[in-house]
C-alpha cells in the first residue's frame, strides 16, 4: 500500500480548531512558516554553537558504523566529551569516535536554558510538557526506531532534514504482526516500517515524507513513528503537549510507559530487583485501574462495585499472579 504525505499547512493546529486553524489530534501535519523565523533556525551552526557552549560536558549516545545506526537508550552506550568535540564529529569536521553520535540536551540538562533562548513554545491550546522537550543533535544514518508517544508531539527541524514514517494507532496490529516480543516492548529496536523496508505492508494508514529545516511535523498522540536522519550536523527539537483524547489514556499510558520501563532501560540481571519492580508496577497499575473503573462508571452513569468483580479482577494490590 502506498504511503500518504502529511498535509502542508501554514499555521499550528490548536485544540478545538478555532480561528480556522487545523484541529489538534486529527491527522499528521507538516507546518511551514512558524519555526523558520526562530533564532535557532537562522543562527545555529558549528561555529556559533561551539563559541557559545563548546566547553559544556555532554554524554552523547554512540551508535554502530552501519549505514542504519539505531539509536535506542536500551542498546546504545554513551561517551563523555565536550559539546565542542561532539559538534565537530556530528558536523563531520573532526572524527572523535568510531561510528556516529546522537546527542540529547534535555530540559533538565546543563546548557538547555542557553539553547532555549532561541526558540519559542507554541500555543496550541494544550498544556506544555517541559520535561519531554529536548534538543537533538544527530548525523546521517541515525534512526530512532518505531515507537509511540502519548502526547501531542511537534518535531521542529532546525537544521538539515529527516525522513519520517507514521502509522495510525489502529494499524498497530498490522504493524506488529511480524514483530518479535522484544521489538514490541522496546527491549530491542523495532524493525523498519517505511515503504522501502516493508513495501507489502498490509495496513491502511501510513504517512511518509521528508522534514526540512524550518518546518514542524505534528504527530498526533499514539501514532507509531520512525525517524531517520538524512544529513550530518542535524538539529531538531521535539516538543510535547498533554492530551485528553481518550477516557482510557491515563490507564493506557501506565500500561505502556510505567515502571516496566525500568526493566527495559536498566540492564540489571538481579532477579530480586526485577521482581520488586514488577511488584511495584502491579500495585500502581491496579490502583490506576480502580480509578479508571470509577471514571468509566461515572461516564456511563452506571454502578460498578469493585468488590463484586470476578476474583481474577479483584486480586490485592502488589500481588503477582
PDB file of N, CA and C in Angstrom, residues 67-126:
ATOM      1  N   UNK A  67      25.225   1.584   7.998  1.00  0.00           N
ATOM      2  CA  UNK A  67      24.551   2.714   7.351  1.00  0.00           C
ATOM      3  C   UNK A  67      23.280   3.102   8.083  1.00  0.00           C
ATOM      4  N   UNK A  68      22.637   2.130   8.736  1.00  0.00           N
ATOM      5  CA  UNK A  68      21.429   2.417   9.512  1.00  0.00           C
ATOM      6  C   UNK A  68      21.781   2.281  10.988  1.00  0.00           C
ATOM      7  N   UNK A  69      22.024   3.390  11.633  1.00  0.00           N
ATOM      8  CA  UNK A  69      22.518   3.387  13.009  1.00  0.00           C
ATOM      9  C   UNK A  69      21.371   3.617  13.987  1.00  0.00           C
ATOM     10  N   UNK A  70      20.924   2.544  14.595  1.00  0.00           N
ATOM     11  CA  UNK A  70      19.812   2.632  15.530  1.00  0.00           C
ATOM     12  C   UNK A  70      20.215   3.393  16.781  1.00  0.00           C
ATOM     13  N   UNK A  71      19.322   4.254  17.242  1.00  0.00           N
ATOM     14  CA  UNK A  71      19.537   4.976  18.497  1.00  0.00           C
ATOM     15  C   UNK A  71      18.386   4.656  19.435  1.00  0.00           C
ATOM     16  N   UNK A  72      18.678   3.862  20.449  1.00  0.00           N
ATOM     17  CA  UNK A  72      17.689   3.440  21.428  1.00  0.00           C
ATOM     18  C   UNK A  72      18.425   3.302  22.745  1.00  0.00           C
ATOM     19  N   UNK A  73      17.949   3.991  23.786  1.00  0.00           N
ATOM     20  CA  UNK A  73      18.745   4.065  25.005  1.00  0.00           C
ATOM     21  C   UNK A  73      18.959   2.702  25.658  1.00  0.00           C
ATOM     22  N   UNK A  74      18.123   1.703  25.282  1.00  0.00           N
ATOM     23  CA  UNK A  74      18.319   0.385  25.849  1.00  0.00           C
ATOM     24  C   UNK A  74      19.539  -0.323  25.257  1.00  0.00           C
ATOM     25  N   UNK A  75      19.985   0.088  24.071  1.00  0.00           N
ATOM     26  CA  UNK A  75      21.046  -0.657  23.385  1.00  0.00           C
ATOM     27  C   UNK A  75      22.292   0.173  23.091  1.00  0.00           C
ATOM     28  N   UNK A  76      22.249   1.480  23.280  1.00  0.00           N
ATOM     29  CA  UNK A  76      23.390   2.322  22.952  1.00  0.00           C
ATOM     30  C   UNK A  76      24.152   2.767  24.198  1.00  0.00           C
ATOM     31  N   UNK A  77      25.472   2.696  24.118  1.00  0.00           N
ATOM     32  CA  UNK A  77      26.320   3.235  25.182  1.00  0.00           C
ATOM     33  C   UNK A  77      26.458   4.745  25.001  1.00  0.00           C
ATOM     34  N   UNK A  78      26.940   5.420  26.031  1.00  0.00           N
ATOM     35  CA  UNK A  78      27.236   6.844  25.938  1.00  0.00           C
ATOM     36  C   UNK A  78      28.730   7.067  26.166  1.00  0.00           C
ATOM     37  N   UNK A  79      29.216   8.219  25.731  1.00  0.00           N
ATOM     38  CA  UNK A  79      30.624   8.559  25.918  1.00  0.00           C
ATOM     39  C   UNK A  79      30.729  10.027  26.307  1.00  0.00           C
ATOM     40  N   UNK A  80      31.452  10.310  27.393  1.00  0.00           N
ATOM     41  CA  UNK A  80      31.603  11.678  27.858  1.00  0.00           C
ATOM     42  C   UNK A  80      32.616  12.429  27.000  1.00  0.00           C
ATOM     43  N   UNK A  81      32.291  13.684  26.707  1.00  0.00           N
ATOM     44  CA  UNK A  81      33.166  14.556  25.916  1.00  0.00           C
ATOM     45  C   UNK A  81      32.636  15.973  26.039  1.00  0.00           C
ATOM     46  N   UNK A  82      33.323  16.931  25.463  1.00  0.00           N
ATOM     47  CA  UNK A  82      32.801  18.295  25.465  1.00  0.00           C
ATOM     48  C   UNK A  82      31.803  18.458  24.325  1.00  0.00           C
ATOM     49  N   UNK A  83      30.939  19.435  24.483  1.00  0.00           N
ATOM     50  CA  UNK A  83      29.964  19.756  23.439  1.00  0.00           C
ATOM     51  C   UNK A  83      30.688  20.111  22.137  1.00  0.00           C
ATOM     52  N   UNK A  84      31.808  20.826  22.249  1.00  0.00           N
ATOM     53  CA  UNK A  84      32.577  21.192  21.066  1.00  0.00           C
ATOM     54  C   UNK A  84      33.091  19.970  20.319  1.00  0.00           C
ATOM     55  N   UNK A  85      33.563  18.957  21.067  1.00  0.00           N
ATOM     56  CA  UNK A  85      34.030  17.726  20.433  1.00  0.00           C
ATOM     57  C   UNK A  85      32.875  16.994  19.754  1.00  0.00           C
ATOM     58  N   UNK A  86      31.740  16.908  20.457  1.00  0.00           N
ATOM     59  CA  UNK A  86      30.575  16.239  19.881  1.00  0.00           C
ATOM     60  C   UNK A  86      30.125  16.938  18.601  1.00  0.00           C
ATOM     61  N   UNK A  87      30.093  18.269  18.636  1.00  0.00           N
ATOM     62  CA  UNK A  87      29.676  19.016  17.450  1.00  0.00           C
ATOM     63  C   UNK A  87      30.627  18.783  16.282  1.00  0.00           C
ATOM     64  N   UNK A  88      31.928  18.760  16.559  1.00  0.00           N
ATOM     65  CA  UNK A  88      32.907  18.547  15.497  1.00  0.00           C
ATOM     66  C   UNK A  88      32.658  17.217  14.804  1.00  0.00           C
ATOM     67  N   UNK A  89      32.339  16.183  15.580  1.00  0.00           N
ATOM     68  CA  UNK A  89      32.057  14.869  14.996  1.00  0.00           C
ATOM     69  C   UNK A  89      30.719  14.888  14.260  1.00  0.00           C
ATOM     70  N   UNK A  90      29.692  15.458  14.878  1.00  0.00           N
ATOM     71  CA  UNK A  90      28.359  15.477  14.288  1.00  0.00           C
ATOM     72  C   UNK A  90      28.322  16.244  12.964  1.00  0.00           C
ATOM     73  N   UNK A  91      29.101  17.311  12.871  1.00  0.00           N
ATOM     74  CA  UNK A  91      29.129  18.126  11.657  1.00  0.00           C
ATOM     75  C   UNK A  91      30.156  17.621  10.639  1.00  0.00           C
ATOM     76  N   UNK A  92      30.888  16.547  10.980  1.00  0.00           N
ATOM     77  CA  UNK A  92      31.862  15.980  10.051  1.00  0.00           C
ATOM     78  C   UNK A  92      33.155  16.750   9.962  1.00  0.00           C
ATOM     79  N   UNK A  93      33.433  17.622  10.947  1.00  0.00           N
ATOM     80  CA  UNK A  93      34.659  18.424  10.909  1.00  0.00           C
ATOM     81  C   UNK A  93      35.860  17.671  11.480  1.00  0.00           C
ATOM     82  N   UNK A  94      35.611  16.801  12.455  1.00  0.00           N
ATOM     83  CA  UNK A  94      36.708  16.055  13.084  1.00  0.00           C
ATOM     84  C   UNK A  94      36.143  14.782  13.697  1.00  0.00           C
ATOM     85  N   UNK A  95      36.777  13.652  13.417  1.00  0.00           N
ATOM     86  CA  UNK A  95      36.281  12.367  13.914  1.00  0.00           C
ATOM     87  C   UNK A  95      36.717  12.162  15.362  1.00  0.00           C
ATOM     88  N   UNK A  96      35.759  11.905  16.246  1.00  0.00           N
ATOM     89  CA  UNK A  96      36.036  11.735  17.672  1.00  0.00           C
ATOM     90  C   UNK A  96      35.899  10.273  18.090  1.00  0.00           C
ATOM     91  N   UNK A  97      34.943   9.549  17.508  1.00  0.00           N
ATOM     92  CA  UNK A  97      34.704   8.143  17.849  1.00  0.00           C
ATOM     93  C   UNK A  97      34.491   7.352  16.563  1.00  0.00           C
ATOM     94  N   UNK A  98      34.601   6.018  16.650  1.00  0.00           N
ATOM     95  CA  UNK A  98      34.172   5.154  15.556  1.00  0.00           C
ATOM     96  C   UNK A  98      32.649   5.095  15.590  1.00  0.00           C
ATOM     97  N   UNK A  99      32.020   5.147  14.444  1.00  0.00           N
ATOM     98  CA  UNK A  99      30.569   5.164  14.410  1.00  0.00           C
ATOM     99  C   UNK A  99      30.047   6.591  14.400  1.00  0.00           C
ATOM    100  N   UNK A 100      28.825   6.766  14.891  1.00  0.00           N
ATOM    101  CA  UNK A 100      28.198   8.086  14.884  1.00  0.00           C
ATOM    102  C   UNK A 100      27.710   8.452  16.280  1.00  0.00           C
ATOM    103  N   UNK A 101      27.358   9.718  16.455  1.00  0.00           N
ATOM    104  CA  UNK A 101      26.865  10.223  17.735  1.00  0.00           C
ATOM    105  C   UNK A 101      25.419  10.687  17.589  1.00  0.00           C
ATOM    106  N   UNK A 102      24.703  10.633  18.703  1.00  0.00           N
ATOM    107  CA  UNK A 102      23.347  11.185  18.775  1.00  0.00           C
ATOM    108  C   UNK A 102      23.237  11.800  20.168  1.00  0.00           C
ATOM    109  N   UNK A 103      23.116  13.110  20.228  1.00  0.00           N
ATOM    110  CA  UNK A 103      23.177  13.833  21.498  1.00  0.00           C
ATOM    111  C   UNK A 103      21.847  14.501  21.806  1.00  0.00           C
ATOM    112  N   UNK A 104      21.351  14.303  23.028  1.00  0.00           N
ATOM    113  CA  UNK A 104      20.158  14.999  23.506  1.00  0.00           C
ATOM    114  C   UNK A 104      20.534  15.901  24.655  1.00  0.00           C
ATOM    115  N   UNK A 105      20.173  17.166  24.558  1.00  0.00           N
ATOM    116  CA  UNK A 105      20.277  18.099  25.677  1.00  0.00           C
ATOM    117  C   UNK A 105      18.856  18.377  26.136  1.00  0.00           C
ATOM    118  N   UNK A 106      18.452  17.696  27.213  1.00  0.00           N
ATOM    119  CA  UNK A 106      17.082  17.782  27.691  1.00  0.00           C
ATOM    120  C   UNK A 106      16.835  19.004  28.553  1.00  0.00           C
ATOM    121  N   UNK A 107      15.578  19.211  28.906  1.00  0.00           N
ATOM    122  CA  UNK A 107      15.195  20.420  29.635  1.00  0.00           C
ATOM    123  C   UNK A 107      15.825  20.496  31.014  1.00  0.00           C
ATOM    124  N   UNK A 108      16.244  19.363  31.575  1.00  0.00           N
ATOM    125  CA  UNK A 108      16.894  19.372  32.888  1.00  0.00           C
ATOM    126  C   UNK A 108      18.417  19.349  32.779  1.00  0.00           C
ATOM    127  N   UNK A 109      18.951  19.410  31.568  1.00  0.00           N
ATOM    128  CA  UNK A 109      20.390  19.311  31.352  1.00  0.00           C
ATOM    129  C   UNK A 109      21.056  20.680  31.366  1.00  0.00           C
ATOM    130  N   UNK A 110      22.325  20.696  31.778  1.00  0.00           N
ATOM    131  CA  UNK A 110      23.110  21.924  31.665  1.00  0.00           C
ATOM    132  C   UNK A 110      23.182  22.323  30.203  1.00  0.00           C
ATOM    133  N   UNK A 111      23.034  23.604  29.944  1.00  0.00           N
ATOM    134  CA  UNK A 111      23.093  24.101  28.583  1.00  0.00           C
ATOM    135  C   UNK A 111      21.744  24.294  27.922  1.00  0.00           C
ATOM    136  N   UNK A 112      20.695  23.640  28.459  1.00  0.00           N
ATOM    137  CA  UNK A 112      19.392  23.744  27.806  1.00  0.00           C
ATOM    138  C   UNK A 112      18.848  25.167  27.854  1.00  0.00           C
ATOM    139  N   UNK A 113      18.961  25.822  29.009  1.00  0.00           N
ATOM    140  CA  UNK A 113      18.418  27.170  29.130  1.00  0.00           C
ATOM    141  C   UNK A 113      19.069  28.127  28.135  1.00  0.00           C
ATOM    142  N   UNK A 114      20.354  27.938  27.888  1.00  0.00           N
ATOM    143  CA  UNK A 114      21.037  28.778  26.901  1.00  0.00           C
ATOM    144  C   UNK A 114      20.455  28.546  25.508  1.00  0.00           C
ATOM    145  N   UNK A 115      20.225  27.288  25.159  1.00  0.00           N
ATOM    146  CA  UNK A 115      19.652  26.980  23.850  1.00  0.00           C
ATOM    147  C   UNK A 115      18.204  27.460  23.748  1.00  0.00           C
ATOM    148  N   UNK A 116      17.456  27.353  24.853  1.00  0.00           N
ATOM    149  CA  UNK A 116      16.034  27.695  24.845  1.00  0.00           C
ATOM    150  C   UNK A 116      15.780  29.174  24.596  1.00  0.00           C
ATOM    151  N   UNK A 117      16.797  30.002  24.720  1.00  0.00           N
ATOM    152  CA  UNK A 117      16.633  31.425  24.415  1.00  0.00           C
ATOM    153  C   UNK A 117      16.286  31.634  22.947  1.00  0.00           C
ATOM    154  N   UNK A 118      16.583  30.642  22.098  1.00  0.00           N
ATOM    155  CA  UNK A 118      16.491  30.837  20.648  1.00  0.00           C
ATOM    156  C   UNK A 118      15.286  30.163  20.001  1.00  0.00           C
ATOM    157  N   UNK A 119      14.344  29.646  20.794  1.00  0.00           N
ATOM    158  CA  UNK A 119      13.117  29.112  20.201  1.00  0.00           C
ATOM    159  C   UNK A 119      11.935  29.391  21.109  1.00  0.00           C
ATOM    160  N   UNK A 120      10.736  29.323  20.544  1.00  0.00           N
ATOM    161  CA  UNK A 120       9.512  29.640  21.275  1.00  0.00           C
ATOM    162  C   UNK A 120       8.745  28.366  21.611  1.00  0.00           C
ATOM    163  N   UNK A 121       7.842  28.469  22.589  1.00  0.00           N
ATOM    164  CA  UNK A 121       6.928  27.382  22.918  1.00  0.00           C
ATOM    165  C   UNK A 121       5.589  27.726  22.261  1.00  0.00           C
ATOM    166  N   UNK A 122       5.174  26.973  21.234  1.00  0.00           N
ATOM    167  CA  UNK A 122       3.933  27.314  20.525  1.00  0.00           C
ATOM    168  C   UNK A 122       2.705  27.233  21.423  1.00  0.00           C
ATOM    169  N   UNK A 123       1.702  28.020  21.111  1.00  0.00           N
ATOM    170  CA  UNK A 123       0.425  27.983  21.813  1.00  0.00           C
ATOM    171  C   UNK A 123      -0.538  27.140  20.983  1.00  0.00           C
ATOM    172  N   UNK A 124      -0.840  25.930  21.474  1.00  0.00           N
ATOM    173  CA  UNK A 124      -1.747  25.049  20.741  1.00  0.00           C
ATOM    174  C   UNK A 124      -2.989  24.707  21.570  1.00  0.00           C
ATOM    175  N   UNK A 125      -3.178  25.411  22.672  1.00  0.00           N
ATOM    176  CA  UNK A 125      -4.362  25.181  23.485  1.00  0.00           C
ATOM    177  C   UNK A 125      -4.288  23.959  24.373  1.00  0.00           C
ATOM    178  N   UNK A 126      -3.097  23.392  24.518  1.00  0.00           N
ATOM    179  CA  UNK A 126      -2.897  22.235  25.402  1.00  0.00           C
ATOM    180  C   UNK A 126      -1.701  22.514  26.291  1.00  0.00           C
TER     181      UNK A 126
END
